[in-house]
């Protein structure tokens, strides 16, 4: 196809590959989980791409990369995928492709990223990405594009979900707002985004959701209940679509009964609550003093009464955590009927307060960015246990939390969305068992050992 630029005939339509990377270790970790919704970044940015491009989306979670020459390759980069992304970039550049990198890690480490590609994007891309695409067509593309102001979230394009390859179930993701008013010690949002909370027009959010072919979706908002008045108005319109969804909120925002009632009537299945810790000192370490541990049980009961399940975010490895934190956390989750847990190892991402603290204290391990995944590796020296004790305790918590005994106890306490919760828990259980088998099998090359049987029982 011929492209006309400024009235002149240019070359054949440029080819564009947009990649959502996933290294093999995290891909194995996520296998069998039932809530593997798509990462929204690339389908969303694809909505900005003009018709002059021949575009392809590729998500490594659902398909492998076949290396062939594209005129332009764009890759989104988070910290644990950085080494993997640089390897991908190298191969495409050797084929003659122009490679552009953006995403959280690029924003936090622009000088490093610039060494591995042809163009970098720093910050939010609603304005810089379209500018670059036009520059590329005109052969005026630059090396660096920086977001100098907080972009408006009005009149955004519908994500190109039609370009996603793989399971239709994972295609449901949308965002209604951006930013968070809080400042948790381990969170880099304030450095990745402009430090201002913004919302999209409600009618545009509803149009976006209505365009999804699937019934289930997730809000990728950092804090969906951050503006209760806005959220309530959105939920009233969302109720008309007969969809089922999940979102991330803070625990204390769930004290609003009207908000919970509207959420349930609009199809809310579960809410992700960043509980982080069942220790007062742990919450202080996280700079999350607005969480009140004594209220966790009451909040859980309130959500369950409204028929909403709880996926709790738990982080292990705060400076106040001792080796008994895993068992006390397990007991607390079982006692109040937490439906599911997204457990993570504390990770000092660049741009956060704890990264600077641990670096000054000499506690960052001399390891690559792939250790910063929060799931399978430890990147620093904890204060009251060794890195090995932290990793082993974390794995033991996951094994026990998704044991049949724990699943039954929690579901009997919760009684919310029982069929859905059984399926979710079973998926997490199988994901853990599968990862343990592959990981231990790789390391010791022997499956009939006490260690293997212990980790996978």
CSV table of C-alpha atoms in Angstrom, one decimal:
chain,number,residue,atom,x,y,z
A,1,UNK,CA,0.0,0.0,0.0
A,2,UNK,CA,1.3,3.5,-0.9
A,3,UNK,CA,1.4,6.2,1.8
A,4,UNK,CA,1.1,9.9,0.9
A,5,UNK,CA,2.9,12.4,3.1
A,6,UNK,CA,2.6,16.1,2.4
A,7,UNK,CA,1.2,15.2,-1.0
A,8,UNK,CA,4.2,13.1,-1.9
A,9,UNK,CA,4.4,9.3,-2.5
A,10,UNK,CA,6.4,7.6,0.2
A,11,UNK,CA,7.5,4.0,0.7
A,12,UNK,CA,5.3,1.0,1.5
A,13,UNK,CA,3.3,1.2,4.7
A,14,UNK,CA,5.7,0.9,7.6
A,15,UNK,CA,5.3,-2.2,9.7
A,16,UNK,CA,5.0,-1.8,13.5
A,17,UNK,CA,5.3,-4.6,16.1
A,18,UNK,CA,4.2,-3.7,19.7
A,19,UNK,CA,5.5,-6.2,22.3
A,20,UNK,CA,4.4,-6.9,25.8
A,21,UNK,CA,7.3,-9.0,27.1
A,22,UNK,CA,7.3,-11.7,29.7
A,23,UNK,CA,10.4,-13.6,30.7
A,24,UNK,CA,10.3,-17.4,31.0
A,25,UNK,CA,10.4,-17.4,34.8
A,26,UNK,CA,7.4,-15.2,35.3
A,27,UNK,CA,5.5,-16.9,32.6
A,28,UNK,CA,6.0,-20.2,34.4
A,29,UNK,CA,4.9,-18.5,37.7
A,30,UNK,CA,1.7,-17.2,36.2
A,31,UNK,CA,0.7,-20.5,34.5
A,32,UNK,CA,-2.7,-21.9,35.5
A,33,UNK,CA,-3.7,-18.7,37.3
A,34,UNK,CA,-7.3,-17.8,36.3
A,35,UNK,CA,-7.0,-14.0,36.7
A,36,UNK,CA,-4.3,-13.4,34.1
A,37,UNK,CA,-5.9,-10.4,32.5
A,38,UNK,CA,-4.0,-8.7,29.7
A,39,UNK,CA,-1.6,-5.9,30.3
A,40,UNK,CA,-3.4,-2.9,28.9
A,41,UNK,CA,-0.4,-0.7,27.9
A,42,UNK,CA,0.2,-1.9,24.3
A,43,UNK,CA,-3.5,-2.5,23.2
A,44,UNK,CA,-4.2,1.0,24.6
A,45,UNK,CA,-1.3,2.7,22.8
A,46,UNK,CA,-2.2,0.8,19.7
A,47,UNK,CA,-5.4,2.9,19.7
A,48,UNK,CA,-3.3,5.9,18.9
A,49,UNK,CA,-1.6,4.4,15.9
A,50,UNK,CA,-2.7,6.0,12.6
A,51,UNK,CA,-3.9,4.0,9.6
A,52,UNK,CA,-0.6,4.6,7.8
A,53,UNK,CA,0.9,1.8,9.9
A,54,UNK,CA,0.6,-2.0,9.4
A,55,UNK,CA,0.4,-2.9,13.1
A,56,UNK,CA,0.8,-6.2,15.0
A,57,UNK,CA,0.5,-6.8,18.8
A,58,UNK,CA,2.4,-9.5,20.5
A,59,UNK,CA,2.1,-10.6,24.2
A,60,UNK,CA,4.6,-13.2,25.3
A,61,UNK,CA,2.2,-14.6,27.8
A,62,UNK,CA,0.2,-16.0,24.9
A,63,UNK,CA,2.6,-16.4,22.0
A,64,UNK,CA,6.4,-16.4,21.4
A,65,UNK,CA,8.3,-13.8,19.5
A,66,UNK,CA,9.3,-14.8,16.0
A,67,UNK,CA,12.2,-12.5,15.1
A,68,UNK,CA,11.9,-10.9,11.7
A,69,UNK,CA,12.4,-7.4,10.5
A,70,UNK,CA,9.8,-4.8,11.3
A,71,UNK,CA,10.3,-1.1,10.4
A,72,UNK,CA,9.5,-0.2,14.0
A,73,UNK,CA,9.4,-2.3,17.2
A,74,UNK,CA,7.9,-0.8,20.4
A,75,UNK,CA,8.4,-2.6,23.7
A,76,UNK,CA,7.1,-1.7,27.1
A,77,UNK,CA,9.6,-2.4,29.9
A,78,UNK,CA,9.1,-3.1,33.6
A,79,UNK,CA,12.0,-3.6,35.9
A,80,UNK,CA,12.2,-7.5,36.2
A,81,UNK,CA,11.9,-7.8,32.4
A,82,UNK,CA,14.7,-5.3,31.7
A,83,UNK,CA,17.4,-7.9,30.8
A,84,UNK,CA,14.9,-9.8,28.7
A,85,UNK,CA,13.8,-6.6,26.9
A,86,UNK,CA,17.3,-5.6,26.1
A,87,UNK,CA,18.0,-9.0,24.6
A,88,UNK,CA,14.9,-8.7,22.5
A,89,UNK,CA,15.8,-5.2,21.4
A,90,UNK,CA,19.3,-6.4,20.4
A,91,UNK,CA,18.0,-9.0,18.1
A,92,UNK,CA,15.5,-6.7,16.4
A,93,UNK,CA,18.2,-4.0,15.9
A,94,UNK,CA,20.5,-6.5,14.4
A,95,UNK,CA,17.7,-7.2,11.8
A,96,UNK,CA,17.5,-3.5,11.0
A,97,UNK,CA,14.4,-2.6,13.0
A,98,UNK,CA,14.1,0.8,14.8
A,99,UNK,CA,13.4,-0.1,18.5
A,100,UNK,CA,11.6,2.2,20.9
A,101,UNK,CA,11.3,1.4,24.6
A,102,UNK,CA,9.0,2.9,27.2
A,103,UNK,CA,7.4,1.9,30.4
A,104,UNK,CA,8.1,2.2,34.2
A,105,UNK,CA,11.8,1.0,34.0
A,106,UNK,CA,12.6,3.4,31.2
A,107,UNK,CA,11.1,6.3,33.0
A,108,UNK,CA,13.1,5.4,36.2
A,109,UNK,CA,16.4,4.5,34.3
A,110,UNK,CA,16.4,6.5,31.1
A,111,UNK,CA,20.2,6.6,30.6
A,112,UNK,CA,20.4,2.8,31.0
A,113,UNK,CA,17.5,2.1,28.6
A,114,UNK,CA,18.9,4.5,26.0
A,115,UNK,CA,21.9,2.2,25.6
A,116,UNK,CA,19.8,-0.6,24.4
A,117,UNK,CA,17.4,1.0,21.8
A,118,UNK,CA,17.0,3.8,19.3
A,119,UNK,CA,14.3,5.8,21.0
A,120,UNK,CA,13.1,6.1,24.6
A,121,UNK,CA,9.9,7.4,26.1
A,122,UNK,CA,10.0,9.0,29.6
A,123,UNK,CA,6.8,9.3,31.5
A,124,UNK,CA,3.2,9.1,30.3
A,125,UNK,CA,2.8,8.6,26.6
A,126,UNK,CA,-0.6,10.0,25.5
A,127,UNK,CA,1.1,13.0,23.9
A,128,UNK,CA,4.6,11.8,23.1
A,129,UNK,CA,3.7,8.5,21.4
A,130,UNK,CA,1.4,10.1,18.7
A,131,UNK,CA,4.1,12.7,18.2
A,132,UNK,CA,6.8,10.0,17.7
A,133,UNK,CA,4.6,8.0,15.3
A,134,UNK,CA,4.1,11.1,13.1
A,135,UNK,CA,7.9,11.9,13.3
A,136,UNK,CA,8.7,8.3,12.3
A,137,UNK,CA,6.5,8.6,9.2
A,138,UNK,CA,8.3,11.9,8.3
A,139,UNK,CA,11.7,10.4,9.1
A,140,UNK,CA,12.2,13.0,11.8
A,141,UNK,CA,12.1,10.6,14.8
A,142,UNK,CA,14.1,11.7,17.9
A,143,UNK,CA,16.1,9.7,20.4
A,144,UNK,CA,14.2,10.9,23.5
A,145,UNK,CA,10.5,11.8,24.1
A,146,UNK,CA,9.7,13.2,27.5
A,147,UNK,CA,6.2,13.8,29.0
A,148,UNK,CA,6.5,17.4,30.3
A,149,UNK,CA,3.0,17.7,31.7
A,150,UNK,CA,0.1,15.5,33.0
A,151,UNK,CA,-1.9,14.5,29.9
A,152,UNK,CA,-5.6,14.8,29.9
A,153,UNK,CA,-7.6,11.6,30.0
A,154,UNK,CA,-10.4,13.0,27.9
A,155,UNK,CA,-11.1,11.7,24.4
A,156,UNK,CA,-8.8,8.7,24.6
A,157,UNK,CA,-9.0,6.0,22.0
A,158,UNK,CA,-10.6,2.5,22.6
A,159,UNK,CA,-7.8,0.0,23.1
A,160,UNK,CA,-7.2,-2.3,20.1
A,161,UNK,CA,-8.4,-5.5,21.8
A,162,UNK,CA,-9.1,-6.9,18.3
A,163,UNK,CA,-5.4,-7.3,17.8
A,164,UNK,CA,-4.8,-9.4,20.9
A,165,UNK,CA,-3.9,-13.0,20.2
A,166,UNK,CA,-5.0,-15.7,22.7
A,167,UNK,CA,-7.6,-16.4,25.3
A,168,UNK,CA,-10.6,-14.1,24.9
A,169,UNK,CA,-11.1,-14.1,28.7
A,170,UNK,CA,-7.8,-12.2,29.3
A,171,UNK,CA,-8.8,-9.3,27.0
A,172,UNK,CA,-10.9,-7.5,29.6
A,173,UNK,CA,-9.0,-4.6,31.1
A,174,UNK,CA,-9.8,-0.9,31.4
A,175,UNK,CA,-8.9,2.2,33.5
A,176,UNK,CA,-11.1,5.0,34.7
A,177,UNK,CA,-8.5,7.0,36.6
A,178,UNK,CA,-4.8,7.4,37.0
A,179,UNK,CA,-2.7,8.0,40.1
A,180,UNK,CA,-3.1,7.5,43.8
A,181,UNK,CA,-3.2,10.1,46.7
A,182,UNK,CA,-1.0,7.9,49.0
A,183,UNK,CA,2.7,7.5,49.1
A,184,UNK,CA,3.7,4.0,50.1
A,185,UNK,CA,7.4,3.4,50.7
A,186,UNK,CA,7.7,0.6,48.1
A,187,UNK,CA,5.6,2.2,45.4
A,188,UNK,CA,7.1,4.0,42.4
A,189,UNK,CA,3.9,5.5,41.0
A,190,UNK,CA,4.8,9.0,42.0
A,191,UNK,CA,7.9,8.8,39.8
A,192,UNK,CA,6.3,7.0,36.9
A,193,UNK,CA,3.2,9.2,36.6
A,194,UNK,CA,2.8,12.9,37.0
A,195,UNK,CA,1.9,13.5,40.7
A,196,UNK,CA,-1.7,14.3,40.1
A,197,UNK,CA,-4.9,12.2,40.3
A,198,UNK,CA,-7.1,12.3,37.2
A,199,UNK,CA,-10.3,10.6,36.0
A,200,UNK,CA,-11.7,9.8,32.6
A,201,UNK,CA,-15.1,11.1,31.5
A,202,UNK,CA,-17.6,8.5,32.7
A,203,UNK,CA,-19.4,8.2,29.3
A,204,UNK,CA,-16.0,7.3,27.7
A,205,UNK,CA,-15.3,4.7,30.3
A,206,UNK,CA,-18.7,3.1,29.8
A,207,UNK,CA,-18.2,3.1,26.0
A,208,UNK,CA,-14.8,1.5,26.5
A,209,UNK,CA,-16.3,-1.3,28.7
A,210,UNK,CA,-19.3,-1.8,26.4
A,211,UNK,CA,-16.9,-2.4,23.5
A,212,UNK,CA,-15.4,-5.5,25.2
A,213,UNK,CA,-16.8,-8.8,23.9
A,214,UNK,CA,-16.2,-10.6,27.1
A,215,UNK,CA,-18.3,-10.5,30.3
A,216,UNK,CA,-15.5,-10.4,32.8
A,217,UNK,CA,-13.0,-7.5,33.1
A,218,UNK,CA,-10.7,-5.7,35.6
A,219,UNK,CA,-10.2,-2.1,36.3
A,220,UNK,CA,-6.4,-1.4,36.2
A,221,UNK,CA,-6.8,1.8,38.3
A,222,UNK,CA,-4.3,2.2,41.0
A,223,UNK,CA,-7.1,3.1,43.5
A,224,UNK,CA,-10.6,2.7,42.0
A,225,UNK,CA,-12.3,4.2,45.1
A,226,UNK,CA,-10.0,7.2,45.4
A,227,UNK,CA,-12.7,9.6,44.3
A,228,UNK,CA,-16.0,8.2,45.8
A,229,UNK,CA,-18.3,10.6,44.1
A,230,UNK,CA,-16.9,9.9,40.7
A,231,UNK,CA,-16.9,6.1,41.3
A,232,UNK,CA,-20.5,6.1,42.5
A,233,UNK,CA,-21.6,8.0,39.4
A,234,UNK,CA,-19.6,5.5,37.2
A,235,UNK,CA,-21.1,2.5,39.0
A,236,UNK,CA,-24.6,3.6,38.4
A,237,UNK,CA,-24.0,3.6,34.6
A,238,UNK,CA,-21.9,0.5,34.7
A,239,UNK,CA,-24.8,-1.5,36.3
A,240,UNK,CA,-26.7,-1.3,33.0
A,241,UNK,CA,-24.0,-3.3,31.1
A,242,UNK,CA,-24.4,-6.6,33.1
A,243,UNK,CA,-20.7,-7.2,33.4
A,244,UNK,CA,-18.6,-8.8,36.1
A,245,UNK,CA,-15.4,-7.1,37.3
A,246,UNK,CA,-12.7,-6.6,39.9
A,247,UNK,CA,-10.8,-3.5,41.0
A,248,UNK,CA,-8.0,-2.4,43.3
A,249,UNK,CA,-9.0,-0.2,46.3
A,250,UNK,CA,-7.8,0.6,49.8
A,251,UNK,CA,-9.2,-1.1,52.8
A,252,UNK,CA,-10.4,2.0,54.6
A,253,UNK,CA,-12.4,3.2,51.5
A,254,UNK,CA,-14.5,0.1,51.9
A,255,UNK,CA,-16.2,1.6,55.0
A,256,UNK,CA,-18.6,3.4,52.6
A,257,UNK,CA,-21.7,1.2,52.5
A,258,UNK,CA,-23.2,3.0,49.6
A,259,UNK,CA,-20.1,2.5,47.5
A,260,UNK,CA,-20.1,-1.2,48.2
A,261,UNK,CA,-23.8,-1.5,47.5
A,262,UNK,CA,-23.4,0.2,44.2
A,263,UNK,CA,-20.3,-1.8,43.3
A,264,UNK,CA,-22.2,-5.1,43.9
A,265,UNK,CA,-25.2,-4.0,41.9
A,266,UNK,CA,-22.8,-3.0,39.1
A,267,UNK,CA,-21.3,-6.5,39.0
A,268,UNK,CA,-18.3,-6.4,41.3
A,269,UNK,CA,-17.0,-9.9,42.0
A,270,UNK,CA,-14.0,-9.1,44.1
A,271,UNK,CA,-11.9,-6.2,45.3
A,272,UNK,CA,-8.1,-6.2,45.6
A,273,UNK,CA,-7.2,-4.7,49.0
A,274,UNK,CA,-3.7,-3.6,49.7
A,275,UNK,CA,-3.5,-4.9,53.3
A,276,UNK,CA,0.2,-5.4,53.0
A,277,UNK,CA,0.8,-6.5,56.6
A,278,UNK,CA,-0.9,-7.7,59.8
A,279,UNK,CA,1.8,-5.9,61.8
A,280,UNK,CA,1.5,-2.3,63.0
A,281,UNK,CA,5.2,-1.8,62.6
A,282,UNK,CA,5.0,-3.4,59.1
A,283,UNK,CA,2.4,-0.9,58.1
A,284,UNK,CA,4.7,1.9,59.4
A,285,UNK,CA,7.6,0.5,57.3
A,286,UNK,CA,5.2,0.6,54.3
A,287,UNK,CA,4.2,4.2,55.1
A,288,UNK,CA,0.6,2.9,55.1
A,289,UNK,CA,-0.6,4.0,58.5
A,290,UNK,CA,-4.1,4.7,57.1
A,291,UNK,CA,-4.6,0.9,57.2
A,292,UNK,CA,-6.0,-0.3,60.6
A,293,UNK,CA,-5.3,-3.9,61.4
A,294,UNK,CA,-8.1,-4.0,64.0
A,295,UNK,CA,-10.6,-3.1,61.2
A,296,UNK,CA,-9.5,-5.8,58.8
A,297,UNK,CA,-12.0,-8.4,60.1
A,298,UNK,CA,-14.9,-5.9,60.1
A,299,UNK,CA,-14.1,-4.8,56.6
A,300,UNK,CA,-13.9,-8.4,55.4
A,301,UNK,CA,-17.3,-9.2,57.0
A,302,UNK,CA,-18.8,-6.1,55.4
A,303,UNK,CA,-17.5,-7.0,51.9
A,304,UNK,CA,-18.7,-10.6,52.3
A,305,UNK,CA,-22.2,-9.4,53.4
A,306,UNK,CA,-22.4,-7.5,50.1
A,307,UNK,CA,-21.3,-10.6,48.2
A,308,UNK,CA,-17.9,-9.2,47.3
A,309,UNK,CA,-14.8,-11.4,47.6
A,310,UNK,CA,-11.4,-10.1,48.8
A,311,UNK,CA,-8.1,-10.6,47.1
A,312,UNK,CA,-5.6,-9.2,49.6
A,313,UNK,CA,-2.2,-7.8,48.7
A,314,UNK,CA,0.4,-9.0,51.2
A,315,UNK,CA,4.0,-8.1,51.2
A,316,UNK,CA,6.7,-10.0,53.1
A,317,UNK,CA,10.2,-8.6,54.0
A,318,UNK,CA,9.6,-5.3,55.8
A,319,UNK,CA,12.3,-4.4,58.3
A,320,UNK,CA,10.1,-5.4,61.2
A,321,UNK,CA,9.3,-8.8,59.8
A,322,UNK,CA,10.7,-11.8,61.6
A,323,UNK,CA,10.6,-15.4,60.5
A,324,UNK,CA,7.3,-16.0,62.3
A,325,UNK,CA,5.5,-13.4,60.1
A,326,UNK,CA,4.5,-16.1,57.6
A,327,UNK,CA,2.6,-18.2,60.1
A,328,UNK,CA,0.9,-15.3,61.8
A,329,UNK,CA,-0.2,-13.9,58.5
A,330,UNK,CA,-1.6,-17.2,57.4
A,331,UNK,CA,-3.6,-17.6,60.6
A,332,UNK,CA,-5.0,-14.1,60.3
A,333,UNK,CA,-6.0,-14.6,56.7
A,334,UNK,CA,-7.7,-17.9,57.6
A,335,UNK,CA,-9.5,-16.4,60.6
A,336,UNK,CA,-11.1,-13.5,58.8
A,337,UNK,CA,-11.9,-15.5,55.6
A,338,UNK,CA,-9.6,-13.7,53.1
A,339,UNK,CA,-10.7,-15.3,49.8
A,340,UNK,CA,-7.4,-15.0,47.9
A,341,UNK,CA,-4.0,-13.5,48.4
A,342,UNK,CA,-1.5,-11.9,46.0
A,343,UNK,CA,1.6,-12.4,48.1
A,344,UNK,CA,4.8,-10.6,47.2
A,345,UNK,CA,8.3,-10.3,48.4
A,346,UNK,CA,9.2,-6.7,49.2
A,347,UNK,CA,11.1,-5.3,46.2
A,348,UNK,CA,13.1,-2.1,46.3
A,349,UNK,CA,12.2,-0.8,42.9
A,350,UNK,CA,14.3,2.1,41.7
A,351,UNK,CA,12.6,5.5,42.3
A,352,UNK,CA,11.2,4.4,45.7
A,353,UNK,CA,12.2,5.4,49.2
A,354,UNK,CA,13.2,1.9,50.2
A,355,UNK,CA,15.6,1.6,47.2
A,356,UNK,CA,17.4,4.8,48.3
A,357,UNK,CA,17.4,3.6,51.9
A,358,UNK,CA,18.7,0.1,51.1
A,359,UNK,CA,21.3,1.5,48.7
A,360,UNK,CA,22.6,3.9,51.3
A,361,UNK,CA,22.7,1.1,53.9
A,362,UNK,CA,24.5,-1.3,51.5
A,363,UNK,CA,21.7,-3.8,51.6
A,364,UNK,CA,21.0,-4.1,47.9
A,365,UNK,CA,22.3,-7.4,46.5
A,366,UNK,CA,24.7,-7.3,43.6
A,367,UNK,CA,22.1,-8.9,41.2
A,368,UNK,CA,20.5,-8.2,37.9
A,369,UNK,CA,17.1,-6.5,37.4
A,370,UNK,CA,15.5,-9.9,36.9
A,371,UNK,CA,15.7,-10.4,40.7
A,372,UNK,CA,13.3,-7.5,41.1
A,373,UNK,CA,10.2,-9.5,40.3
A,374,UNK,CA,8.7,-9.8,43.8
A,375,UNK,CA,7.7,-13.4,43.3
A,376,UNK,CA,10.6,-15.8,42.8
A,377,UNK,CA,13.7,-13.9,43.9
A,378,UNK,CA,15.0,-11.5,46.6
A,379,UNK,CA,17.0,-8.4,45.7
A,380,UNK,CA,18.1,-7.1,49.1
A,381,UNK,CA,19.2,-8.2,52.5
A,382,UNK,CA,16.2,-8.2,55.0
A,383,UNK,CA,16.9,-6.9,58.5
A,384,UNK,CA,15.7,-9.8,60.6
A,385,UNK,CA,16.2,-12.8,58.3
A,386,UNK,CA,18.4,-13.9,55.5
A,387,UNK,CA,17.3,-13.6,51.8
A,388,UNK,CA,17.0,-17.4,51.7
A,389,UNK,CA,14.7,-17.4,54.8
A,390,UNK,CA,12.5,-14.7,53.2
A,391,UNK,CA,12.2,-16.6,49.9
A,392,UNK,CA,11.5,-20.0,51.7
A,393,UNK,CA,9.1,-18.5,54.1
A,394,UNK,CA,7.2,-16.8,51.3
A,395,UNK,CA,7.0,-20.1,49.3
A,396,UNK,CA,5.8,-21.9,52.4
A,397,UNK,CA,3.1,-19.3,53.0
A,398,UNK,CA,1.8,-19.7,49.5
A,399,UNK,CA,1.8,-23.5,49.8
A,400,UNK,CA,-0.1,-23.5,53.0
A,401,UNK,CA,-2.5,-20.7,52.0
A,402,UNK,CA,-3.5,-22.6,48.9
A,403,UNK,CA,-3.7,-26.0,50.6
A,404,UNK,CA,-7.1,-27.7,50.6
A,405,UNK,CA,-7.4,-27.2,54.4
A,406,UNK,CA,-6.9,-23.4,54.1
A,407,UNK,CA,-9.1,-23.1,51.0
A,408,UNK,CA,-12.1,-24.9,52.7
A,409,UNK,CA,-11.7,-22.9,56.0
A,410,UNK,CA,-11.6,-19.5,54.2
A,411,UNK,CA,-14.5,-20.2,51.9
A,412,UNK,CA,-16.6,-21.5,54.7
A,413,UNK,CA,-15.9,-18.2,56.5
A,414,UNK,CA,-16.5,-16.0,53.5
A,415,UNK,CA,-19.4,-17.7,51.7
A,416,UNK,CA,-19.1,-15.1,48.9
A,417,UNK,CA,-19.0,-16.2,45.3
A,418,UNK,CA,-18.3,-19.7,46.3
A,419,UNK,CA,-18.0,-21.3,42.8
A,420,UNK,CA,-15.8,-18.4,41.6
A,421,UNK,CA,-13.6,-18.6,44.7
A,422,UNK,CA,-13.1,-22.3,44.4
A,423,UNK,CA,-12.0,-21.9,40.8
A,424,UNK,CA,-9.7,-19.0,41.6
A,425,UNK,CA,-8.1,-20.8,44.6
A,426,UNK,CA,-7.7,-24.0,42.6
A,427,UNK,CA,-6.0,-22.0,39.8
A,428,UNK,CA,-3.6,-20.5,42.2
A,429,UNK,CA,-2.9,-23.9,43.9
A,430,UNK,CA,-2.2,-25.5,40.5
A,431,UNK,CA,0.0,-22.5,39.5
A,432,UNK,CA,2.1,-22.9,42.7
A,433,UNK,CA,2.4,-26.7,42.4
A,434,UNK,CA,3.4,-26.4,38.7
A,435,UNK,CA,6.0,-23.7,39.4
A,436,UNK,CA,7.4,-25.6,42.3
A,437,UNK,CA,7.8,-28.8,40.2
A,438,UNK,CA,9.5,-27.0,37.3
A,439,UNK,CA,11.7,-24.9,39.5
A,440,UNK,CA,12.9,-27.6,41.9
A,441,UNK,CA,13.2,-30.0,39.0
A,442,UNK,CA,15.4,-27.6,37.2
A,443,UNK,CA,17.6,-27.0,40.2
A,444,UNK,CA,18.1,-30.5,41.5
A,445,UNK,CA,17.3,-32.5,38.4
A,446,UNK,CA,15.6,-35.0,40.6
A,447,UNK,CA,11.9,-35.3,41.5
A,448,UNK,CA,11.8,-38.1,44.0
A,449,UNK,CA,13.4,-36.3,46.9
A,450,UNK,CA,12.0,-35.1,50.3
A,451,UNK,CA,12.4,-31.5,49.3
A,452,UNK,CA,10.5,-31.9,46.1
A,453,UNK,CA,7.7,-33.9,47.8
A,454,UNK,CA,7.5,-31.3,50.6
A,455,UNK,CA,7.2,-28.3,48.3
A,456,UNK,CA,4.6,-29.9,46.0
A,457,UNK,CA,2.3,-31.8,48.4
